[in-house]
Coordinates of C-alpha atoms (C1' of nucleotides) in Angstrom, one line a residue:
Chain A
M744 CA 84.1 -24.7 -22.4
A745 CA 82.8 -28.2 -21.8
Q746 CA 84.2 -30.8 -24.1
R747 CA 82.0 -31.2 -27.2
G748 CA 79.9 -34.3 -27.4
T749 CA 82.0 -37.3 -28.3
K750 CA 79.0 -39.1 -29.7
R751 CA 76.4 -37.7 -32.1
G752 CA 73.1 -37.0 -30.4
N753 CA 74.6 -36.4 -27.0
A754 CA 74.0 -32.7 -27.5
R755 CA 70.3 -33.1 -27.2
V756 CA 70.5 -34.9 -23.9
Q757 CA 73.1 -32.4 -22.6
L758 CA 70.8 -29.6 -23.6
V759 CA 67.7 -31.0 -21.9
D760 CA 69.6 -31.9 -18.7
T761 CA 71.2 -28.5 -18.5
A762 CA 68.0 -26.7 -19.2
L763 CA 66.2 -28.8 -16.5
D764 CA 68.8 -27.9 -13.9
L765 CA 68.7 -24.1 -14.7
F766 CA 64.9 -23.9 -15.0
D767 CA 64.6 -25.7 -11.7
R768 CA 67.1 -23.3 -10.0
H769 CA 66.1 -20.0 -11.5
G770 CA 62.8 -20.3 -13.4
F771 CA 61.8 -20.5 -17.0
H772 CA 61.7 -16.8 -18.0
A773 CA 64.7 -16.0 -15.9
V774 CA 66.9 -18.4 -17.8
G775 CA 67.8 -17.5 -21.4
I776 CA 68.9 -20.0 -24.0
D777 CA 72.3 -18.3 -24.1
R778 CA 72.8 -19.2 -20.5
I779 CA 71.8 -22.8 -21.2
L780 CA 74.0 -23.1 -24.2
S781 CA 77.0 -21.5 -22.4
E782 CA 76.5 -23.9 -19.4
A783 CA 76.2 -26.9 -21.7
G784 CA 79.1 -25.8 -23.9
L785 CA 77.0 -25.8 -27.1
A786 CA 76.1 -23.4 -29.8
K787 CA 72.8 -21.8 -30.8
M788 CA 72.2 -23.8 -33.9
T789 CA 72.6 -27.0 -32.0
L790 CA 69.6 -26.0 -30.0
Y791 CA 67.6 -24.8 -33.0
H792 CA 68.5 -27.9 -34.9
H793 CA 67.0 -30.1 -32.2
F794 CA 64.1 -27.8 -31.2
D795 CA 61.9 -25.3 -32.9
S796 CA 62.0 -22.9 -30.0
K797 CA 62.8 -22.4 -26.4
E798 CA 59.2 -23.3 -25.6
A799 CA 59.7 -26.7 -27.3
L800 CA 62.8 -27.2 -25.2
I801 CA 60.8 -26.5 -22.1
V802 CA 58.1 -28.9 -23.0
E803 CA 60.7 -31.6 -23.7
A804 CA 62.4 -30.9 -20.4
L805 CA 59.2 -31.3 -18.6
A806 CA 58.5 -34.5 -20.4
K807 CA 61.8 -35.9 -19.2
R808 CA 61.2 -34.8 -15.7
D809 CA 57.7 -36.3 -15.8
A810 CA 59.1 -39.6 -17.0
A811 CA 61.8 -39.6 -14.3
F812 CA 59.3 -38.8 -11.7
R813 CA 56.9 -41.5 -12.8
A814 CA 59.7 -44.1 -12.8
Q815 CA 60.9 -43.1 -9.3
F816 CA 57.4 -43.0 -8.0
A817 CA 56.6 -46.4 -9.4
A818 CA 59.8 -47.9 -7.9
A819 CA 59.1 -46.4 -4.5
I820 CA 55.6 -47.8 -4.2
A821 CA 56.4 -51.1 -6.0
G822 CA 57.3 -52.9 -2.7
A823 CA 54.1 -52.0 -1.0
G824 CA 50.9 -54.0 -1.5
A825 CA 47.7 -52.6 -2.8
G826 CA 45.2 -50.3 -1.2
R827 CA 46.1 -48.7 2.1
A828 CA 49.7 -49.8 2.1
E829 CA 50.2 -48.4 -1.3
L830 CA 48.6 -45.1 -0.4
L831 CA 50.9 -44.7 2.6
A832 CA 53.9 -45.7 0.5
M833 CA 53.1 -42.8 -1.8
F834 CA 53.7 -40.4 1.1
D835 CA 56.9 -42.2 1.9
A836 CA 57.9 -41.6 -1.7
I837 CA 57.1 -37.9 -1.4
E838 CA 59.0 -37.7 1.8
A839 CA 62.1 -39.3 0.3
W840 CA 61.9 -36.9 -2.6
T841 CA 61.5 -33.8 -0.5
R842 CA 64.4 -34.9 1.6
E843 CA 66.8 -35.2 -1.3
P844 CA 69.4 -32.4 -1.1
S845 CA 68.6 -31.5 -4.7
F846 CA 64.9 -31.1 -4.0
R847 CA 63.8 -27.7 -5.2
G848 CA 60.1 -28.2 -5.4
S849 CA 57.9 -29.5 -8.2
L850 CA 59.1 -28.1 -11.5
F851 CA 55.5 -28.5 -12.7
D852 CA 54.2 -26.2 -10.0
K853 CA 56.8 -23.7 -11.1
A854 CA 55.8 -24.1 -14.7
A855 CA 52.2 -23.6 -13.8
A856 CA 53.1 -20.4 -12.0
E857 CA 54.9 -19.0 -15.0
Y858 CA 52.5 -20.2 -17.7
G859 CA 49.0 -19.8 -16.6
E860 CA 47.2 -19.8 -19.9
K861 CA 45.1 -22.9 -20.3
D862 CA 46.0 -23.6 -23.8
H863 CA 49.7 -23.0 -23.5
P864 CA 51.8 -26.2 -24.3
V865 CA 53.7 -25.8 -21.0
K866 CA 50.5 -25.6 -19.0
K867 CA 49.2 -28.7 -20.8
A868 CA 52.2 -30.6 -19.8
V869 CA 51.6 -29.6 -16.2
L870 CA 48.0 -30.7 -16.3
A871 CA 49.0 -34.0 -17.8
H872 CA 51.4 -34.6 -15.0
K873 CA 48.9 -33.6 -12.3
A874 CA 46.2 -35.8 -13.9
W875 CA 48.5 -38.8 -13.9
L876 CA 49.5 -38.2 -10.3
F877 CA 45.9 -37.9 -9.2
G878 CA 45.1 -41.0 -11.2
E879 CA 47.7 -42.9 -9.2
V880 CA 46.2 -41.9 -5.9
R881 CA 42.7 -42.7 -7.2
R882 CA 43.8 -46.1 -8.4
A883 CA 45.3 -47.0 -5.0
A884 CA 42.3 -45.5 -3.2
A885 CA 40.0 -47.7 -5.2
A886 CA 41.8 -50.7 -3.9
S887 CA 41.7 -49.6 -0.3
G888 CA 38.2 -50.6 0.4
A889 CA 37.1 -47.1 1.1
A890 CA 33.4 -46.3 1.0
D891 CA 34.0 -43.4 -1.3
P892 CA 37.4 -43.9 -2.9
V893 CA 37.3 -40.9 -5.2
K894 CA 36.6 -38.6 -2.3
L895 CA 39.4 -40.2 -0.3
A896 CA 41.7 -39.8 -3.3
A897 CA 40.8 -36.2 -3.7
E898 CA 41.6 -35.5 0.0
L899 CA 44.9 -37.4 -0.1
F900 CA 45.9 -35.6 -3.3
L901 CA 45.5 -32.3 -1.5
L902 CA 47.8 -33.5 1.2
V903 CA 50.4 -34.5 -1.4
E904 CA 50.2 -31.2 -3.2
G905 CA 50.3 -29.3 0.1
A906 CA 53.3 -31.3 1.4
V907 CA 55.3 -30.7 -1.8
L908 CA 54.5 -27.0 -1.8
A909 CA 55.3 -26.5 1.8
A910 CA 58.5 -28.4 1.5
A911 CA 59.5 -26.3 -1.5
V912 CA 58.5 -22.9 -0.2
T913 CA 59.2 -23.0 3.5
G914 CA 61.8 -25.7 3.3
D915 CA 59.9 -27.8 5.8
R916 CA 61.3 -31.2 5.2
S917 CA 58.9 -33.0 7.6
A918 CA 55.8 -31.8 5.7
A919 CA 55.5 -35.1 3.9
R920 CA 55.7 -37.1 7.2
R921 CA 53.0 -35.0 8.6
A922 CA 50.9 -35.4 5.5
K923 CA 51.3 -39.1 5.9
A924 CA 50.0 -38.9 9.5
A925 CA 47.0 -37.0 8.3
A926 CA 46.5 -39.5 5.5
E927 CA 46.4 -42.3 8.0
T928 CA 43.6 -40.6 9.8
L929 CA 41.7 -39.9 6.6
I930 CA 42.1 -43.4 5.4
A931 CA 40.9 -44.9 8.7
A932 CA 37.8 -42.7 8.6
A933 CA 37.1 -43.6 5.0
L934 CA 36.9 -47.4 5.5
Chain B
M1443 CA 46.9 7.0 -22.9
A1444 CA 45.1 6.9 -19.6
Q1445 CA 44.3 10.2 -18.1
R1446 CA 47.1 11.4 -15.8
G1447 CA 46.5 11.3 -12.1
T1448 CA 44.2 14.2 -11.1
K1449 CA 45.6 14.0 -7.6
R1450 CA 49.2 13.9 -6.6
G1451 CA 50.3 10.6 -5.2
N1452 CA 47.8 8.6 -7.1
A1453 CA 50.5 7.5 -9.4
R1454 CA 52.0 5.3 -6.8
V1455 CA 48.8 3.5 -6.1
Q1456 CA 48.0 3.1 -9.8
L1457 CA 51.5 1.7 -10.3
V1458 CA 51.2 -0.9 -7.6
D1459 CA 47.7 -1.9 -8.6
T1460 CA 48.6 -2.3 -12.3
A1461 CA 51.7 -4.2 -11.4
L1462 CA 49.7 -6.5 -9.2
D1463 CA 47.3 -7.3 -11.9
L1464 CA 50.0 -8.0 -14.5
F1465 CA 52.2 -10.0 -12.2
D1466 CA 49.2 -12.1 -11.3
R1467 CA 48.3 -12.7 -14.9
H1468 CA 51.6 -13.3 -16.5
G1469 CA 54.3 -13.6 -13.9
F1470 CA 57.1 -11.4 -12.5
H1471 CA 59.9 -11.9 -15.0
A1472 CA 57.4 -12.0 -18.0
V1473 CA 56.1 -8.5 -17.2
G1474 CA 58.5 -5.6 -17.9
I1475 CA 58.2 -2.2 -16.3
D1476 CA 57.5 -0.7 -19.7
R1477 CA 54.3 -2.8 -19.9
I1478 CA 53.3 -1.8 -16.4
L1479 CA 53.9 1.9 -17.2
S1480 CA 52.1 1.7 -20.5
E1481 CA 49.1 0.0 -19.0
A1482 CA 49.0 2.5 -16.1
G1483 CA 49.5 5.4 -18.4
L1484 CA 52.6 6.6 -16.5
A1485 CA 56.2 7.4 -17.4
K1486 CA 59.4 5.7 -16.4
M1487 CA 60.6 8.4 -14.0
T1488 CA 57.4 8.2 -12.1
L1489 CA 58.2 4.6 -11.2
Y1490 CA 61.8 5.3 -10.4
H1491 CA 60.8 8.3 -8.3
H1492 CA 58.6 6.1 -6.1
F1493 CA 60.7 3.0 -6.2
D1494 CA 64.4 2.2 -6.3
S1495 CA 63.9 -0.7 -8.7
K1496 CA 61.5 -3.2 -10.2
E1497 CA 62.3 -5.5 -7.3
A1498 CA 61.1 -2.8 -4.8
L1499 CA 57.9 -2.5 -6.8
I1500 CA 57.4 -6.2 -6.6
V1501 CA 58.0 -6.2 -2.8
E1502 CA 55.5 -3.4 -2.3
A1503 CA 52.9 -5.1 -4.5
L1504 CA 53.3 -8.3 -2.5
A1505 CA 52.9 -6.2 0.7
K1506 CA 49.7 -4.8 -0.6
R1507 CA 48.3 -8.1 -1.6
D1508 CA 49.3 -9.5 1.8
A1509 CA 47.5 -6.8 3.6
A1510 CA 44.4 -7.2 1.5
F1511 CA 44.5 -11.0 2.0
R1512 CA 44.8 -10.7 5.8
A1513 CA 41.9 -8.2 5.9
Q1514 CA 39.7 -10.4 3.8
F1515 CA 40.6 -13.5 5.7
A1516 CA 40.0 -11.8 9.1
A1517 CA 36.6 -10.6 7.9
A1518 CA 35.7 -14.0 6.6
I1519 CA 36.4 -15.8 9.9
A1520 CA 35.2 -12.9 12.2
G1521 CA 31.7 -14.3 12.4
A1522 CA 32.7 -17.7 13.5
G1523 CA 33.5 -18.6 17.1
A1524 CA 36.8 -19.8 18.3
G1525 CA 38.4 -23.3 17.9
R1526 CA 36.8 -25.8 15.6
A1527 CA 34.3 -23.3 14.1
E1528 CA 37.0 -20.9 13.3
L1529 CA 39.1 -23.5 11.7
L1530 CA 36.2 -24.6 9.5
A1531 CA 35.5 -20.9 8.7
M1532 CA 39.0 -20.7 7.3
F1533 CA 38.2 -23.3 4.7
D1534 CA 35.1 -21.5 3.8
A1535 CA 37.2 -18.4 3.4
I1536 CA 39.5 -20.2 1.1
E1537 CA 36.6 -21.6 -0.9
A1538 CA 35.1 -18.2 -1.3
W1539 CA 38.4 -16.9 -2.5
T1540 CA 39.1 -19.7 -5.0
R1541 CA 35.6 -19.3 -6.4
E1542 CA 36.1 -15.6 -7.2
P1543 CA 36.2 -15.2 -11.0
S1544 CA 39.4 -13.2 -10.5
F1545 CA 41.1 -16.0 -8.6
R1546 CA 44.4 -16.9 -10.3
G1547 CA 46.2 -18.7 -7.5
S1548 CA 48.3 -17.4 -4.7
L1549 CA 50.6 -14.6 -5.9
F1550 CA 53.0 -15.7 -3.1
D1551 CA 53.2 -19.2 -4.5
K1552 CA 54.0 -17.7 -7.9
A1553 CA 56.6 -15.4 -6.4
A1554 CA 58.2 -18.4 -4.6
A1555 CA 58.3 -20.2 -7.9
E1556 CA 60.2 -17.4 -9.5
Y1557 CA 62.4 -16.3 -6.7
G1558 CA 63.8 -19.3 -4.9
E1559 CA 66.8 -17.8 -3.2
K1560 CA 66.4 -17.8 0.5
D1561 CA 67.7 -14.3 1.1
H1562 CA 65.9 -12.6 -1.8
P1563 CA 63.6 -9.8 -0.6
V1564 CA 60.7 -11.3 -2.6
K1565 CA 61.2 -14.7 -1.1
K1566 CA 61.3 -13.1 2.4
A1567 CA 57.9 -11.5 1.7
V1568 CA 56.6 -14.9 0.7
L1569 CA 57.9 -16.6 3.8
A1570 CA 56.4 -13.8 6.0
H1571 CA 53.0 -14.3 4.4
K1572 CA 53.1 -18.1 4.9
A1573 CA 54.3 -17.8 8.4
W1574 CA 51.4 -15.5 9.2
L1575 CA 48.9 -17.8 7.6
F1576 CA 50.2 -20.8 9.5
G1577 CA 50.1 -18.8 12.7
E1578 CA 46.4 -18.1 12.1
V1579 CA 45.7 -21.9 11.7
R1580 CA 47.9 -22.6 14.8
R1581 CA 46.1 -20.0 16.8
A1582 CA 42.7 -21.4 16.0
A1583 CA 43.8 -25.0 16.5
A1584 CA 45.1 -24.1 20.0
A1585 CA 41.6 -23.0 20.9
S1586 CA 40.0 -26.1 19.5
G1587 CA 40.8 -28.3 22.4
A1588 CA 42.9 -30.7 20.3
A1589 CA 45.3 -32.9 22.2
D1590 CA 48.2 -31.8 19.9
P1591 CA 47.1 -28.5 18.4
V1592 CA 50.4 -27.8 16.6
K1593 CA 50.2 -31.2 14.9
L1594 CA 46.6 -30.5 13.9
A1595 CA 47.5 -27.0 12.6
A1596 CA 50.3 -28.4 10.5
E1597 CA 48.0 -31.0 9.0
L1598 CA 45.3 -28.4 8.3
F1599 CA 47.8 -26.0 6.8
L1600 CA 48.8 -28.7 4.3
L1601 CA 45.2 -29.0 3.3
V1602 CA 44.9 -25.2 2.8
E1603 CA 48.0 -25.1 0.7
G1604 CA 47.0 -28.0 -1.3
A1605 CA 43.5 -26.7 -1.9
V1606 CA 44.8 -23.3 -3.1
L1607 CA 47.4 -24.9 -5.4
A1608 CA 44.9 -27.4 -6.8
A1609 CA 42.4 -24.7 -7.5
A1610 CA 45.0 -22.6 -9.2
V1611 CA 46.7 -25.2 -11.3
T1612 CA 43.9 -27.5 -12.3
G1613 CA 41.1 -25.0 -11.9
D1614 CA 39.3 -27.3 -9.5
R1615 CA 37.0 -24.9 -7.8
S1616 CA 35.7 -27.5 -5.3
A1617 CA 39.1 -28.3 -3.9
A1618 CA 38.6 -26.1 -0.9
R1619 CA 35.3 -27.7 -0.1
R1620 CA 36.9 -31.1 -0.1
A1621 CA 39.7 -29.8 2.0
K1622 CA 37.1 -28.7 4.5
A1623 CA 35.6 -32.2 4.5
A1624 CA 39.0 -33.6 5.2
A1625 CA 39.6 -31.0 7.9
E1626 CA 36.5 -32.0 9.7
T1627 CA 37.8 -35.6 9.8
L1628 CA 41.2 -34.5 11.1
I1629 CA 39.7 -32.2 13.7
A1630 CA 37.4 -34.9 15.0
A1631 CA 40.3 -37.3 15.3
A1632 CA 42.4 -34.7 17.1
L1633 CA 40.0 -34.0 19.9
Chain C
dT521 C1' 51.6 37.5 -11.4
dC522 C1' 55.6 35.2 -10.2
dG523 C1' 58.9 31.9 -8.3
dG524 C1' 59.7 27.4 -6.2
dT525 C1' 58.7 22.6 -5.7
dG526 C1' 57.5 18.2 -7.0
dT527 C1' 56.1 15.3 -10.6
dT528 C1' 56.2 13.8 -15.5
dA529 C1' 57.4 12.8 -20.6
dG530 C1' 60.2 10.7 -23.7
dA531 C1' 64.8 9.9 -25.5
dC532 C1' 68.9 7.3 -24.4
dA533 C1' 72.4 3.6 -22.9
dG534 C1' 74.1 -0.9 -22.2
dG535 C1' 72.8 -5.4 -21.7
dT536 C1' 70.2 -9.6 -22.8
dC537 C1' 66.3 -11.7 -25.0
dC538 C1' 65.1 -15.2 -29.0
dG539 C1' 65.9 -16.8 -33.4
dT540 C1' 68.6 -16.8 -38.1
dC541 C1' 72.5 -16.7 -40.8
dT542 C1' 76.8 -18.3 -43.2
dA543 C1' 80.7 -21.0 -43.0
dG544 C1' 83.0 -24.9 -41.7
dC545 C1' 83.8 -28.8 -38.7
dA546 C1' 83.9 -34.1 -37.9
dC547 C1' 82.3 -38.2 -39.1
dG548 C1' 80.6 -42.5 -42.1
dA549 C1' 80.7 -44.7 -46.5
dT550 C1' 83.1 -45.8 -50.5
Chain D
dA1478 C1' 92.1 -41.1 -49.2
dT1479 C1' 88.2 -38.7 -50.8
dC1480 C1' 83.6 -37.4 -50.9
dG1481 C1' 79.1 -36.3 -48.9
dT1482 C1' 76.2 -35.3 -45.0
dG1483 C1' 74.8 -34.3 -40.5
dC1484 C1' 75.9 -31.4 -37.0
dT1485 C1' 78.1 -27.3 -35.0
dA1486 C1' 80.5 -22.5 -34.1
dG1487 C1' 80.0 -17.8 -33.6
dA1488 C1' 78.5 -13.5 -35.6
dC1489 C1' 74.4 -11.0 -36.5
dG1490 C1' 69.4 -8.6 -36.2
dG1491 C1' 65.7 -6.7 -34.2
dA1492 C1' 63.1 -6.5 -30.1
dC1493 C1' 62.9 -6.0 -25.4
dC1494 C1' 65.0 -5.5 -20.7
dT1495 C1' 66.2 -2.2 -16.5
dG1496 C1' 67.6 2.0 -15.2
dT1497 C1' 69.2 7.2 -16.2
dC1498 C1' 69.1 11.5 -18.3
dT1499 C1' 67.4 16.2 -19.6
dA1500 C1' 63.8 19.2 -20.0
dA1501 C1' 59.5 20.8 -19.0
dC1502 C1' 55.1 20.3 -17.1
dA1503 C1' 51.4 21.5 -13.3
dC1504 C1' 50.5 23.2 -9.0
dC1505 C1' 51.4 25.6 -4.5
dG1506 C1' 52.1 30.0 -1.7
dA1507 C1' 53.0 34.9 -1.9

DNA sequence: TCGGTGTTAGACAGGTCCGTCTAGCACGAT
DNA sequence: ATCGTGCTAGACGGACCTGTCTAACACCGA
């Protein structure tokens, strides 16, 4: 049994982190709360004190992953300038991510696969994440001087999504690099 | 209760079709065999007479979906010529598919999300499907006269994957059309 | 009409699911 | 040191999971 939290309030963090890892590895429905609690060394009531339900835990886990992703993404493209350079830096960021040994695909894609109902809280979290990511691409595309920046952004977004999916499913770790190459062609044609 | 099969051997087909529909709507782990049997109006032993396990049913369901997809895909691109026209016809095929009211995303992407282990039979079925699809793109790219057909195929494949994913997750039904526009740019640059 | 074959119904078993319960721990303030 | 409070442990409940069992059904050829 893992040592119990030495500080108050650590349990919640431990819970979310453990859940995040297990959901990522095995999926949401496949992982029961008993397994999360066992792995985290915590008890049932600890979970239900902090969260109303397993679903609430999932939503919070996705929120944490979303925040971490945004921060990592922002840091990765911070060095680049605006416009074209920033767009290309995004593909570098995706490549760096997909090459991490811990990369197991987008947790949001997995969540979307398991929770397809439009009004489901989990699906809403997925859509919010996707909308933000597309917004980032659109913002950078707008500063690239492209004739039709929204069209360019939409095309590049498809490349990003495709690269992440291909890297996750087939394990193709060079997908992001090839997506970048395609992006360079699309950007050049869009100016 | 649904009327029992009037012909012998209809049960197996009914089973696979019902499972396919439910897996597509709710996911693999979320759908129990009891639900499938209830919906199909069949009994437990009927399932376990035809299949060794739920997993075997999943694999057969994916095989049927794979076969149907290949047939539909082949029919959709049959009219087009070879090379560039065939590549573009593929995007039309994807668009037609994603615009079907019954479109709920790629069942293979969902399967990959729930069964991530490399050696899992379900994952193997997913990889076989993806490998075939990429092979189709590569074959057409090879006949397009591109300087580096494999590179072109890889880039177009990412667009296909991205379009299907975007259509499934965000419900963006014009994703495939934009993927086609991007593909035209990439093909033009690859010649 | 009768027997044999292949399929089906529904109960059952053992495990796990999510969520709730009571009881009691460990800590901060006084 | 004692009290009060926030948090936690582990048992429990009812529902559901996958897979197995017995018993009997419907249909075939003879």
